[in-house]
mmCIF file of C-alpha atoms in Angstrom:
data_model
loop_
_atom_site.group_PDB
_atom_site.id
_atom_site.type_symbol
_atom_site.label_atom_id
_atom_site.label_comp_id
_atom_site.label_asym_id
_atom_site.label_seq_id
_atom_site.Cartn_x
_atom_site.Cartn_y
_atom_site.Cartn_z
ATOM 1 C CA MET A 1 -36.796 7.889 13.819
ATOM 2 C CA SER A 2 -34.601 10.192 11.760
ATOM 3 C CA GLU A 3 -30.873 10.092 11.191
ATOM 4 C CA SER A 4 -30.575 13.626 12.568
ATOM 5 C CA ASN A 5 -31.964 12.499 15.930
ATOM 6 C CA PRO A 6 -30.594 8.984 16.615
ATOM 7 C CA THR A 7 -31.786 8.850 20.215
ATOM 8 C CA ASN A 8 -35.338 7.797 20.937
ATOM 9 C CA ALA A 9 -37.484 10.415 22.698
ATOM 10 C CA TYR A 10 -39.801 7.807 24.222
ATOM 11 C CA PHE A 11 -37.725 4.707 25.032
ATOM 12 C CA PRO A 12 -34.199 4.469 26.473
ATOM 13 C CA ASP A 13 -31.682 2.348 24.609
ATOM 14 C CA GLU A 14 -31.910 -0.389 27.270
ATOM 15 C CA ILE A 15 -35.601 -0.980 26.513
ATOM 16 C CA ILE A 16 -35.091 -0.818 22.731
ATOM 17 C CA SER A 17 -32.233 -3.308 23.028
ATOM 18 C CA ASP A 18 -34.297 -5.676 25.189
ATOM 19 C CA ILE A 19 -37.205 -5.614 22.715
ATOM 20 C CA LEU A 20 -34.952 -6.164 19.702
ATOM 21 C CA SER A 21 -33.109 -9.051 21.397
ATOM 22 C CA ARG A 22 -36.322 -11.102 21.333
ATOM 23 C CA LEU A 23 -36.745 -10.904 17.555
ATOM 24 C CA PRO A 24 -35.556 -13.423 14.923
ATOM 25 C CA VAL A 25 -32.322 -12.760 13.051
ATOM 26 C CA LYS A 26 -34.065 -12.148 9.707
ATOM 27 C CA THR A 27 -36.051 -9.282 11.230
ATOM 28 C CA LEU A 28 -32.987 -7.825 12.966
ATOM 29 C CA LEU A 29 -31.029 -7.771 9.712
ATOM 30 C CA GLN A 30 -33.866 -5.800 8.140
ATOM 31 C CA PHE A 31 -33.947 -3.423 11.109
ATOM 32 C CA THR A 32 -30.290 -2.489 10.633
ATOM 33 C CA SER A 33 -31.555 -0.284 7.791
ATOM 34 C CA VAL A 34 -33.897 1.685 10.069
ATOM 35 C CA SER A 35 -31.132 4.011 11.255
ATOM 36 C CA LYS A 36 -27.448 4.139 12.059
ATOM 37 C CA HIS A 37 -28.365 4.079 15.726
ATOM 38 C CA TRP A 38 -30.330 0.833 15.429
ATOM 39 C CA ARG A 39 -27.536 -0.677 13.327
ATOM 40 C CA SER A 40 -25.101 0.229 16.112
ATOM 41 C CA ILE A 41 -27.312 -1.442 18.736
ATOM 42 C CA ILE A 42 -27.823 -4.648 16.741
ATOM 43 C CA SER A 43 -24.128 -5.018 15.825
ATOM 44 C CA ASP A 44 -22.917 -4.447 19.404
ATOM 45 C CA THR A 45 -21.160 -7.468 20.948
ATOM 46 C CA HIS A 46 -23.178 -7.224 24.162
ATOM 47 C CA PHE A 47 -26.429 -7.232 22.170
ATOM 48 C CA ILE A 48 -25.322 -10.240 20.092
ATOM 49 C CA LYS A 49 -24.605 -12.210 23.284
ATOM 50 C CA SER A 50 -27.923 -11.140 24.829
ATOM 51 C CA HIS A 51 -29.853 -12.160 21.715
ATOM 52 C CA LEU A 52 -28.086 -15.541 21.625
ATOM 53 C CA LYS A 53 -28.880 -16.220 25.289
ATOM 54 C CA LYS A 54 -32.597 -15.583 24.719
ATOM 55 C CA ALA A 55 -32.676 -17.539 21.445
ATOM 56 C CA GLU A 56 -31.196 -20.631 23.100
ATOM 57 C CA THR A 57 -34.205 -20.864 25.445
ATOM 58 C CA LEU A 58 -36.821 -20.579 22.669
ATOM 59 C CA SER A 59 -37.485 -23.568 20.398
ATOM 60 C CA THR A 60 -39.040 -21.130 17.893
ATOM 61 C CA HIS A 61 -35.492 -19.826 17.279
ATOM 62 C CA HIS A 62 -34.098 -23.322 16.594
ATOM 63 C CA ARG A 63 -33.933 -24.924 13.151
ATOM 64 C CA ILE A 64 -32.608 -28.108 11.544
ATOM 65 C CA LEU A 65 -29.775 -27.819 9.016
ATOM 66 C CA VAL A 66 -29.884 -30.666 6.487
ATOM 67 C CA PRO A 67 -26.649 -31.393 4.543
ATOM 68 C CA VAL A 68 -28.189 -31.798 1.094
ATOM 69 C CA SER A 69 -27.243 -29.715 -1.917
ATOM 70 C CA PRO A 70 -28.210 -26.928 -1.598
ATOM 71 C CA LEU A 71 -28.299 -26.856 2.203
ATOM 72 C CA LEU A 72 -31.806 -26.999 3.631
ATOM 73 C CA SER A 73 -33.036 -25.238 6.785
ATOM 74 C CA LEU A 74 -36.141 -26.765 8.411
ATOM 75 C CA ASN A 75 -38.406 -25.110 10.948
ATOM 76 C CA TYR A 76 -39.873 -27.882 13.096
ATOM 77 C CA ASN A 77 -42.120 -25.439 14.982
ATOM 78 C CA VAL A 78 -44.549 -25.040 12.068
ATOM 79 C CA SER A 79 -46.630 -27.381 9.938
ATOM 80 C CA PRO A 80 -44.638 -29.294 7.288
ATOM 81 C CA TYR A 81 -47.137 -27.992 4.736
ATOM 82 C CA ASN A 82 -46.325 -24.394 5.616
ATOM 83 C CA THR A 83 -44.171 -22.773 2.911
ATOM 84 C CA ASN A 84 -41.941 -21.359 5.639
ATOM 85 C CA SER A 85 -41.202 -24.805 7.080
ATOM 86 C CA SER A 86 -38.170 -25.253 4.820
ATOM 87 C CA VAL A 87 -35.766 -22.824 3.161
ATOM 88 C CA GLN A 88 -33.045 -23.648 0.652
ATOM 89 C CA LEU A 89 -29.841 -21.812 1.524
ATOM 90 C CA ASP A 90 -27.836 -20.294 -1.299
ATOM 91 C CA CYS A 91 -24.235 -21.166 -0.383
ATOM 92 C CA PRO A 92 -21.823 -19.968 -3.086
ATOM 93 C CA PHE A 93 -18.892 -21.437 -1.150
ATOM 94 C CA ILE A 94 -20.223 -24.974 -1.826
ATOM 95 C CA LYS A 95 -19.426 -26.174 -5.309
ATOM 96 C CA PRO A 96 -22.321 -27.772 -7.264
ATOM 97 C CA LEU A 97 -22.795 -31.517 -6.660
ATOM 98 C CA ASN A 98 -20.154 -31.447 -3.922
ATOM 99 C CA THR A 99 -20.969 -33.562 -0.858
ATOM 100 C CA VAL A 100 -21.024 -31.780 2.497
ATOM 101 C CA LYS A 101 -20.704 -33.160 6.029
ATOM 102 C CA ILE A 102 -21.647 -31.201 9.140
ATOM 103 C CA LEU A 103 -18.927 -31.287 11.811
ATOM 104 C CA GLY A 104 -20.899 -29.581 14.554
ATOM 105 C CA SER A 105 -23.097 -26.702 15.621
ATOM 106 C CA CYS A 106 -22.214 -24.109 18.246
ATOM 107 C CA ASN A 107 -24.036 -20.852 19.144
ATOM 108 C CA GLY A 108 -25.664 -20.542 15.736
ATOM 109 C CA LEU A 109 -22.485 -21.327 13.797
ATOM 110 C CA VAL A 110 -22.186 -24.564 11.834
ATOM 111 C CA CYS A 111 -18.904 -26.197 10.839
ATOM 112 C CA LEU A 112 -18.902 -27.933 7.442
ATOM 113 C CA ILE A 113 -16.417 -29.999 5.473
ATOM 114 C CA ASP A 114 -16.770 -30.852 1.792
ATOM 115 C CA GLY A 115 -15.450 -33.639 -0.389
ATOM 116 C CA ARG A 116 -12.247 -31.683 -1.022
ATOM 117 C CA LYS A 117 -11.531 -31.583 2.742
ATOM 118 C CA GLU A 118 -12.188 -27.848 2.820
ATOM 119 C CA ILE A 119 -13.580 -26.578 6.137
ATOM 120 C CA THR A 120 -16.110 -23.729 6.287
ATOM 121 C CA VAL A 121 -17.689 -22.108 9.335
ATOM 122 C CA TYR A 122 -21.137 -20.864 8.349
ATOM 123 C CA ASN A 123 -23.916 -18.869 9.971
ATOM 124 C CA PRO A 124 -27.156 -20.045 8.259
ATOM 125 C CA SER A 125 -29.112 -17.145 9.779
ATOM 126 C CA THR A 126 -26.911 -14.306 8.461
ATOM 127 C CA ARG A 127 -25.589 -16.307 5.441
ATOM 128 C CA ARG A 128 -22.024 -15.253 6.347
ATOM 129 C CA HIS A 129 -19.217 -17.795 6.083
ATOM 130 C CA PHE A 130 -15.499 -18.095 6.761
ATOM 131 C CA LYS A 131 -12.926 -20.614 5.573
ATOM 132 C CA PRO A 132 -10.317 -20.935 8.344
ATOM 133 C CA LEU A 133 -8.098 -23.343 6.422
ATOM 134 C CA GLN A 134 -7.965 -26.068 3.843
ATOM 135 C CA ILE A 135 -7.001 -29.512 5.119
ATOM 136 C CA SER A 136 -4.811 -31.353 2.655
ATOM 137 C CA GLN A 137 -4.940 -35.109 2.317
ATOM 138 C CA VAL A 138 -2.749 -36.671 5.021
ATOM 139 C CA VAL A 139 -0.910 -39.919 4.251
ATOM 140 C CA ASP A 140 0.759 -42.167 6.828
ATOM 141 C CA PHE A 141 4.526 -42.663 6.963
ATOM 142 C CA SER A 142 4.456 -46.038 5.246
ATOM 143 C CA ASN A 143 4.714 -46.493 1.523
ATOM 144 C CA GLU A 144 1.078 -47.540 1.335
ATOM 145 C CA SER A 145 -1.600 -45.203 0.026
ATOM 146 C CA ASN A 146 -3.930 -45.574 3.033
ATOM 147 C CA GLN A 147 -5.011 -42.195 4.344
ATOM 148 C CA ILE A 148 -5.277 -41.342 8.037
ATOM 149 C CA GLU A 149 -8.850 -41.221 9.310
ATOM 150 C CA PHE A 150 -9.876 -38.186 11.353
ATOM 151 C CA VAL A 151 -12.602 -37.200 13.786
ATOM 152 C CA TYR A 152 -13.718 -33.621 14.352
ATOM 153 C CA GLY A 153 -15.046 -31.357 17.077
ATOM 154 C CA PHE A 154 -16.385 -27.808 17.253
ATOM 155 C CA GLY A 155 -16.757 -25.830 20.497
ATOM 156 C CA TYR A 156 -15.421 -23.161 22.850
ATOM 157 C CA SER A 157 -13.911 -22.945 26.349
ATOM 158 C CA SER A 158 -15.142 -19.772 28.078
ATOM 159 C CA ASN A 159 -15.805 -17.189 25.367
ATOM 160 C CA PRO A 160 -18.914 -18.164 23.351
ATOM 161 C CA ILE A 161 -17.988 -15.832 20.495
ATOM 162 C CA ASN A 162 -14.642 -17.553 19.932
ATOM 163 C CA PRO A 163 -15.237 -21.255 19.136
ATOM 164 C CA LYS A 164 -12.555 -23.515 17.674
ATOM 165 C CA VAL A 165 -12.427 -26.405 15.232
ATOM 166 C CA PHE A 166 -10.482 -29.499 16.336
ATOM 167 C CA ARG A 167 -9.274 -32.472 14.336
ATOM 168 C CA PHE A 168 -7.802 -35.686 15.723
ATOM 169 C CA PRO A 169 -6.620 -38.952 14.190
ATOM 170 C CA ARG A 170 -9.219 -41.665 14.726
ATOM 171 C CA PHE A 171 -6.810 -43.320 17.171
ATOM 172 C CA ALA A 172 -6.071 -40.494 19.639
ATOM 173 C CA ARG A 173 -3.907 -41.138 22.697
ATOM 174 C CA ASP A 174 -5.355 -39.985 26.027
ATOM 175 C CA SER A 175 -2.395 -41.182 28.119
ATOM 176 C CA GLU A 176 0.803 -43.156 27.739
ATOM 177 C CA SER A 177 -1.035 -46.446 28.152
ATOM 178 C CA MET A 178 -4.487 -46.025 26.587
ATOM 179 C CA VAL A 179 -5.554 -45.122 23.067
ATOM 180 C CA TYR A 180 -9.089 -44.230 21.968
ATOM 181 C CA ASP A 181 -10.681 -45.868 18.962
ATOM 182 C CA PHE A 182 -13.353 -43.293 18.139
ATOM 183 C CA ILE A 183 -16.769 -44.568 17.066
ATOM 184 C CA ASP A 184 -18.195 -41.116 16.327
ATOM 185 C CA THR A 185 -16.562 -39.066 13.590
ATOM 186 C CA VAL A 186 -18.206 -35.855 14.826
ATOM 187 C CA GLY A 187 -18.098 -34.752 18.459
ATOM 188 C CA THR A 188 -20.929 -33.384 20.620
ATOM 189 C CA PHE A 189 -20.185 -30.108 22.408
ATOM 190 C CA LEU A 190 -21.372 -29.396 25.961
ATOM 191 C CA ASN A 191 -19.997 -27.708 29.102
ATOM 192 C CA GLY A 192 -16.747 -26.599 27.481
ATOM 193 C CA SER A 193 -15.921 -30.121 26.257
ATOM 194 C CA ILE A 194 -16.399 -32.128 23.060
ATOM 195 C CA HIS A 195 -17.640 -35.705 23.411
ATOM 196 C CA TRP A 196 -17.295 -38.790 21.215
ATOM 197 C CA LEU A 197 -18.421 -42.368 21.713
ATOM 198 C CA ALA A 198 -15.252 -44.473 21.779
ATOM 199 C CA ARG A 199 -13.634 -47.666 22.988
ATOM 200 C CA TYR A 200 -10.054 -48.465 23.918
ATOM 201 C CA SER A 201 -8.121 -49.810 20.945
ATOM 202 C CA ASN A 202 -5.315 -51.515 22.886
ATOM 203 C CA ASN A 203 -7.406 -54.005 24.860
ATOM 204 C CA ASN A 204 -10.005 -56.609 23.988
ATOM 205 C CA SER A 205 -12.919 -54.885 25.721
ATOM 206 C CA LYS A 206 -15.928 -53.936 23.594
ATOM 207 C CA HIS A 207 -17.151 -51.652 26.365
ATOM 208 C CA ARG A 208 -17.913 -48.154 25.133
ATOM 209 C CA VAL A 209 -17.003 -44.936 26.908
ATOM 210 C CA VAL A 210 -17.537 -41.256 26.248
ATOM 211 C CA ALA A 211 -14.226 -39.608 25.346
ATOM 212 C CA SER A 212 -14.461 -36.038 26.665
ATOM 213 C CA PHE A 213 -12.004 -33.403 25.396
ATOM 214 C CA SER A 214 -11.711 -30.166 27.403
ATOM 215 C CA VAL A 215 -11.370 -27.236 24.985
ATOM 216 C CA LYS A 216 -9.686 -25.093 27.675
ATOM 217 C CA LYS A 217 -7.256 -27.686 29.056
ATOM 218 C CA GLU A 218 -6.854 -29.536 25.746
ATOM 219 C CA THR A 219 -6.882 -32.880 27.566
ATOM 220 C CA PHE A 220 -9.014 -36.028 27.397
ATOM 221 C CA SER A 221 -10.961 -37.717 30.181
ATOM 222 C CA ASP A 222 -13.571 -40.503 30.344
ATOM 223 C CA LEU A 223 -17.280 -40.332 31.061
ATOM 224 C CA SER A 224 -19.225 -43.546 31.567
ATOM 225 C CA VAL A 225 -22.208 -44.461 29.401
ATOM 226 C CA PRO A 226 -25.519 -45.300 31.145
ATOM 227 C CA PRO A 227 -25.458 -48.520 33.236
ATOM 228 C CA GLN A 228 -27.088 -50.717 30.615
ATOM 229 C CA GLU A 229 -26.417 -54.336 29.744
ATOM 230 C CA PRO A 230 -22.947 -54.549 28.166
ATOM 231 C CA LEU A 231 -24.185 -56.155 24.938
ATOM 232 C CA LEU A 232 -26.630 -53.313 24.194
ATOM 233 C CA PRO A 233 -24.648 -50.792 22.161
ATOM 234 C CA TYR A 234 -24.866 -47.030 22.333
ATOM 235 C CA TYR A 235 -25.282 -45.466 18.919
ATOM 236 C CA ALA A 236 -25.273 -41.713 19.316
ATOM 237 C CA LEU A 237 -24.608 -38.795 21.620
ATOM 238 C CA SER A 238 -26.486 -35.504 21.568
ATOM 239 C CA VAL A 239 -27.477 -32.596 23.788
ATOM 240 C CA LEU A 240 -31.078 -32.534 25.000
ATOM 241 C CA LYS A 241 -32.470 -30.055 27.536
ATOM 242 C CA GLY A 242 -28.942 -28.735 28.049
ATOM 243 C CA ARG A 243 -27.666 -32.170 29.156
ATOM 244 C CA LEU A 244 -25.587 -34.924 27.587
ATOM 245 C CA SER A 245 -27.780 -37.577 26.002
ATOM 246 C CA ALA A 246 -27.069 -41.143 24.873
ATOM 247 C CA LEU A 247 -29.151 -43.333 22.564
ATOM 248 C CA CYS A 248 -29.222 -47.126 22.786
ATOM 249 C CA ASP A 249 -31.267 -50.217 21.902
ATOM 250 C CA GLY A 250 -33.961 -51.270 24.314
ATOM 251 C CA ARG A 251 -33.670 -54.718 25.854
ATOM 252 C CA SER A 252 -36.313 -56.119 23.521
ATOM 253 C CA TYR A 253 -34.758 -54.484 20.408
ATOM 254 C CA THR A 254 -38.204 -53.149 19.480
ATOM 255 C CA ASP A 255 -37.549 -49.666 20.778
ATOM 256 C CA MET A 256 -34.829 -47.108 21.367
ATOM 257 C CA GLU A 257 -33.977 -45.618 24.753
ATOM 258 C CA VAL A 258 -32.937 -41.996 25.227
ATOM 259 C CA TRP A 259 -30.887 -41.344 28.385
ATOM 260 C CA LEU A 260 -29.890 -38.036 30.000
ATOM 261 C CA MET A 261 -26.934 -37.344 32.300
ATOM 262 C CA MET A 262 -28.811 -35.191 34.819
ATOM 263 C CA GLU A 263 -25.640 -34.031 36.608
ATOM 264 C CA TYR A 264 -22.693 -33.615 34.265
ATOM 265 C CA GLY A 265 -19.842 -36.008 35.003
ATOM 266 C CA VAL A 266 -21.790 -38.030 37.605
ATOM 267 C CA VAL A 267 -22.247 -41.627 36.419
ATOM 268 C CA ASN A 268 -25.140 -42.400 38.759
ATOM 269 C CA SER A 269 -27.117 -39.437 37.439
ATOM 270 C CA TRP A 270 -27.942 -41.103 34.094
ATOM 271 C CA SER A 271 -31.735 -41.212 33.776
ATOM 272 C CA LYS A 272 -33.977 -42.681 31.067
ATOM 273 C CA LEU A 273 -35.894 -39.877 29.331
ATOM 274 C CA PHE A 274 -37.908 -41.657 26.630
ATOM 275 C CA LYS A 275 -38.488 -45.113 25.212
ATOM 276 C CA ILE A 276 -39.426 -44.736 21.534
ATOM 277 C CA PRO A 277 -40.950 -47.604 19.481
ATOM 278 C CA LEU A 278 -39.232 -48.755 16.285
ATOM 279 C CA GLY A 279 -42.385 -49.812 14.417
ATOM 280 C CA ASN A 280 -43.722 -48.745 10.993
ATOM 281 C CA GLY A 281 -40.568 -49.730 9.146
ATOM 282 C CA ILE A 282 -38.261 -47.447 11.160
ATOM 283 C CA GLY A 283 -34.750 -48.879 11.244
ATOM 284 C CA PHE A 284 -32.840 -46.141 13.046
ATOM 285 C CA MET A 285 -33.559 -42.818 14.682
ATOM 286 C CA ARG A 286 -31.476 -40.104 16.288
ATOM 287 C CA PRO A 287 -32.685 -37.407 18.718
ATOM 288 C CA LEU A 288 -31.953 -33.827 17.663
ATOM 289 C CA SER A 289 -33.786 -31.558 20.080
ATOM 290 C CA CYS A 290 -36.555 -31.352 22.679
ATOM 291 C CA VAL A 291 -39.531 -29.171 21.799
ATOM 292 C CA ASN A 292 -41.001 -29.353 25.311
ATOM 293 C CA GLU A 293 -41.233 -31.798 28.224
ATOM 294 C CA ASP A 294 -43.120 -34.405 26.191
ATOM 295 C CA GLU A 295 -41.947 -33.929 22.590
ATOM 296 C CA ILE A 296 -38.631 -34.683 20.926
ATOM 297 C CA VAL A 297 -37.407 -34.022 17.362
ATOM 298 C CA LEU A 298 -36.014 -37.139 15.658
ATOM 299 C CA GLU A 299 -34.002 -37.790 12.527
ATOM 300 C CA ILE A 300 -35.364 -41.057 11.085
ATOM 301 C CA ASP A 301 -33.384 -43.346 8.775
ATOM 302 C CA LEU A 302 -31.229 -40.381 7.692
ATOM 303 C CA GLN A 303 -33.904 -38.994 5.381
ATOM 304 C CA SER A 304 -36.897 -37.707 7.319
ATOM 305 C CA TYR A 305 -37.765 -35.831 10.493
ATOM 306 C CA ALA A 306 -40.566 -36.237 12.989
ATOM 307 C CA ILE A 307 -41.665 -35.045 16.409
ATOM 308 C CA TYR A 308 -42.393 -37.864 18.854
ATOM 309 C CA ASN A 309 -44.852 -37.226 21.696
ATOM 310 C CA ALA A 310 -44.115 -39.455 24.676
ATOM 311 C CA LYS A 311 -47.546 -38.915 26.226
ATOM 312 C CA THR A 312 -49.583 -39.881 23.166
ATOM 313 C CA ASN A 313 -46.936 -42.269 21.777
ATOM 314 C CA ARG A 314 -47.430 -40.721 18.336
ATOM 315 C CA PHE A 315 -45.189 -39.281 15.621
ATOM 316 C CA LYS A 316 -45.859 -35.976 13.870
ATOM 317 C CA GLY A 317 -44.090 -35.417 10.547
ATOM 318 C CA VAL A 318 -41.891 -32.411 9.941
ATOM 319 C CA LYS A 319 -40.260 -33.024 6.577
ATOM 320 C CA SER A 320 -39.059 -35.801 4.306
ATOM 321 C CA VAL A 321 -35.792 -35.256 2.435
ATOM 322 C CA GLN A 322 -34.903 -37.633 -0.380
ATOM 323 C CA ASN A 323 -31.415 -39.144 -0.648
ATOM 324 C CA LEU A 324 -30.204 -37.544 2.569
ATOM 325 C CA LYS A 325 -28.493 -40.821 3.450
ATOM 326 C CA TRP A 326 -25.798 -40.025 0.917
ATOM 327 C CA PHE A 327 -24.806 -36.849 2.729
ATOM 328 C CA GLY A 328 -24.871 -37.507 6.482
ATOM 329 C CA ASP A 329 -26.422 -36.374 9.724
ATOM 330 C CA ALA A 330 -28.302 -33.129 10.223
ATOM 331 C CA VAL A 331 -27.904 -30.788 13.220
ATOM 332 C CA VAL A 332 -30.052 -28.334 15.124
ATOM 333 C CA TYR A 333 -28.773 -24.760 15.193
ATOM 334 C CA VAL A 334 -30.005 -21.669 17.014
ATOM 335 C CA GLU A 335 -30.607 -18.384 15.187
ATOM 336 C CA SER A 336 -27.664 -16.132 15.973
ATOM 337 C CA LEU A 337 -25.887 -12.963 14.840
ATOM 338 C CA LEU A 338 -22.459 -14.392 15.680
ATOM 339 C CA SER A 339 -19.657 -13.861 13.182
ATOM 340 C CA PRO A 340 -18.260 -17.074 11.637
ATOM 341 C CA GLU A 341 -14.660 -15.835 11.686
ATOM 342 C CA ILE A 342 -13.096 -18.161 14.250
ATOM 343 C CA SER A 343 -9.831 -19.914 15.002
ATOM 344 C CA CYS A 344 -8.950 -23.469 14.051
ATOM 345 C CA VAL A 345 -6.741 -25.948 15.904
ATOM 346 C CA LEU A 346 -5.560 -29.241 14.409
ATOM 347 C CA TYR A 347 -4.085 -32.194 16.298
#
């Protein structure tokens, strides 16, 4: 294809666009140099949305972002011994030896905060980043030096290319009478809302609820956790198979149970997906993503990753990362061409 003849004599643009939308981001970035016409197709907003929609349905376009220094991207769809299974990301916006915490992942964009309370929205696939603001240290109104604790969320209401960053005090009021005491510091985004495990701080109940914040309405509401025994705590929320997921101890404390809310917002629709054994020295695990109907990607003891097969009851290693426990939880992100320049809202 020559620059003098940008149109293709054999394929209409619709077919070219459909073919390109199935390719990984790395290849598409290389293809922007083929011609001005291809660059125009790949940078078009409609194409970016189409590519994202296809990528979300393919586990081969999903990767794990590990908050070590430098950031590490893991491909859990290949052998851990494959040289392409992990890639160190050169992030000049992260200062050397600075700790980084991931605040959420949304449509291929990842929200990060460092030890200086500086927020960055980053696209690991395109390597583009944007710093929407710097959060200064916030001190309460007393004369004491205690700093206010915050929880964070990252998501969008209706436009997937315009996500927002939210920050709340750990004790966030949902009405005039009830106040949430957040258990999670990072929210889970699904269906236009951000979700945290929480309990009510102004009563004696230890019962946990899911605090759901609507990005569009900017209001809180409650979702119930699965109908388990009250003394069995819920440790983590995630999104699996496009549904809200909750992790809890099994009744015998020798396994972990993964539950799915099959119909969003309907308490009676909670269904147990997997029961995963805690043997072989495993102390804690957290589900990250489903590979297929029988396999789930797990973060184990904050420093390694494995795929658990429910049919064979076996673990398959993906990658071990030393000293990850000092940095925090990893997230799964989808390969995307989305720009990281977004808005930020603080509360």
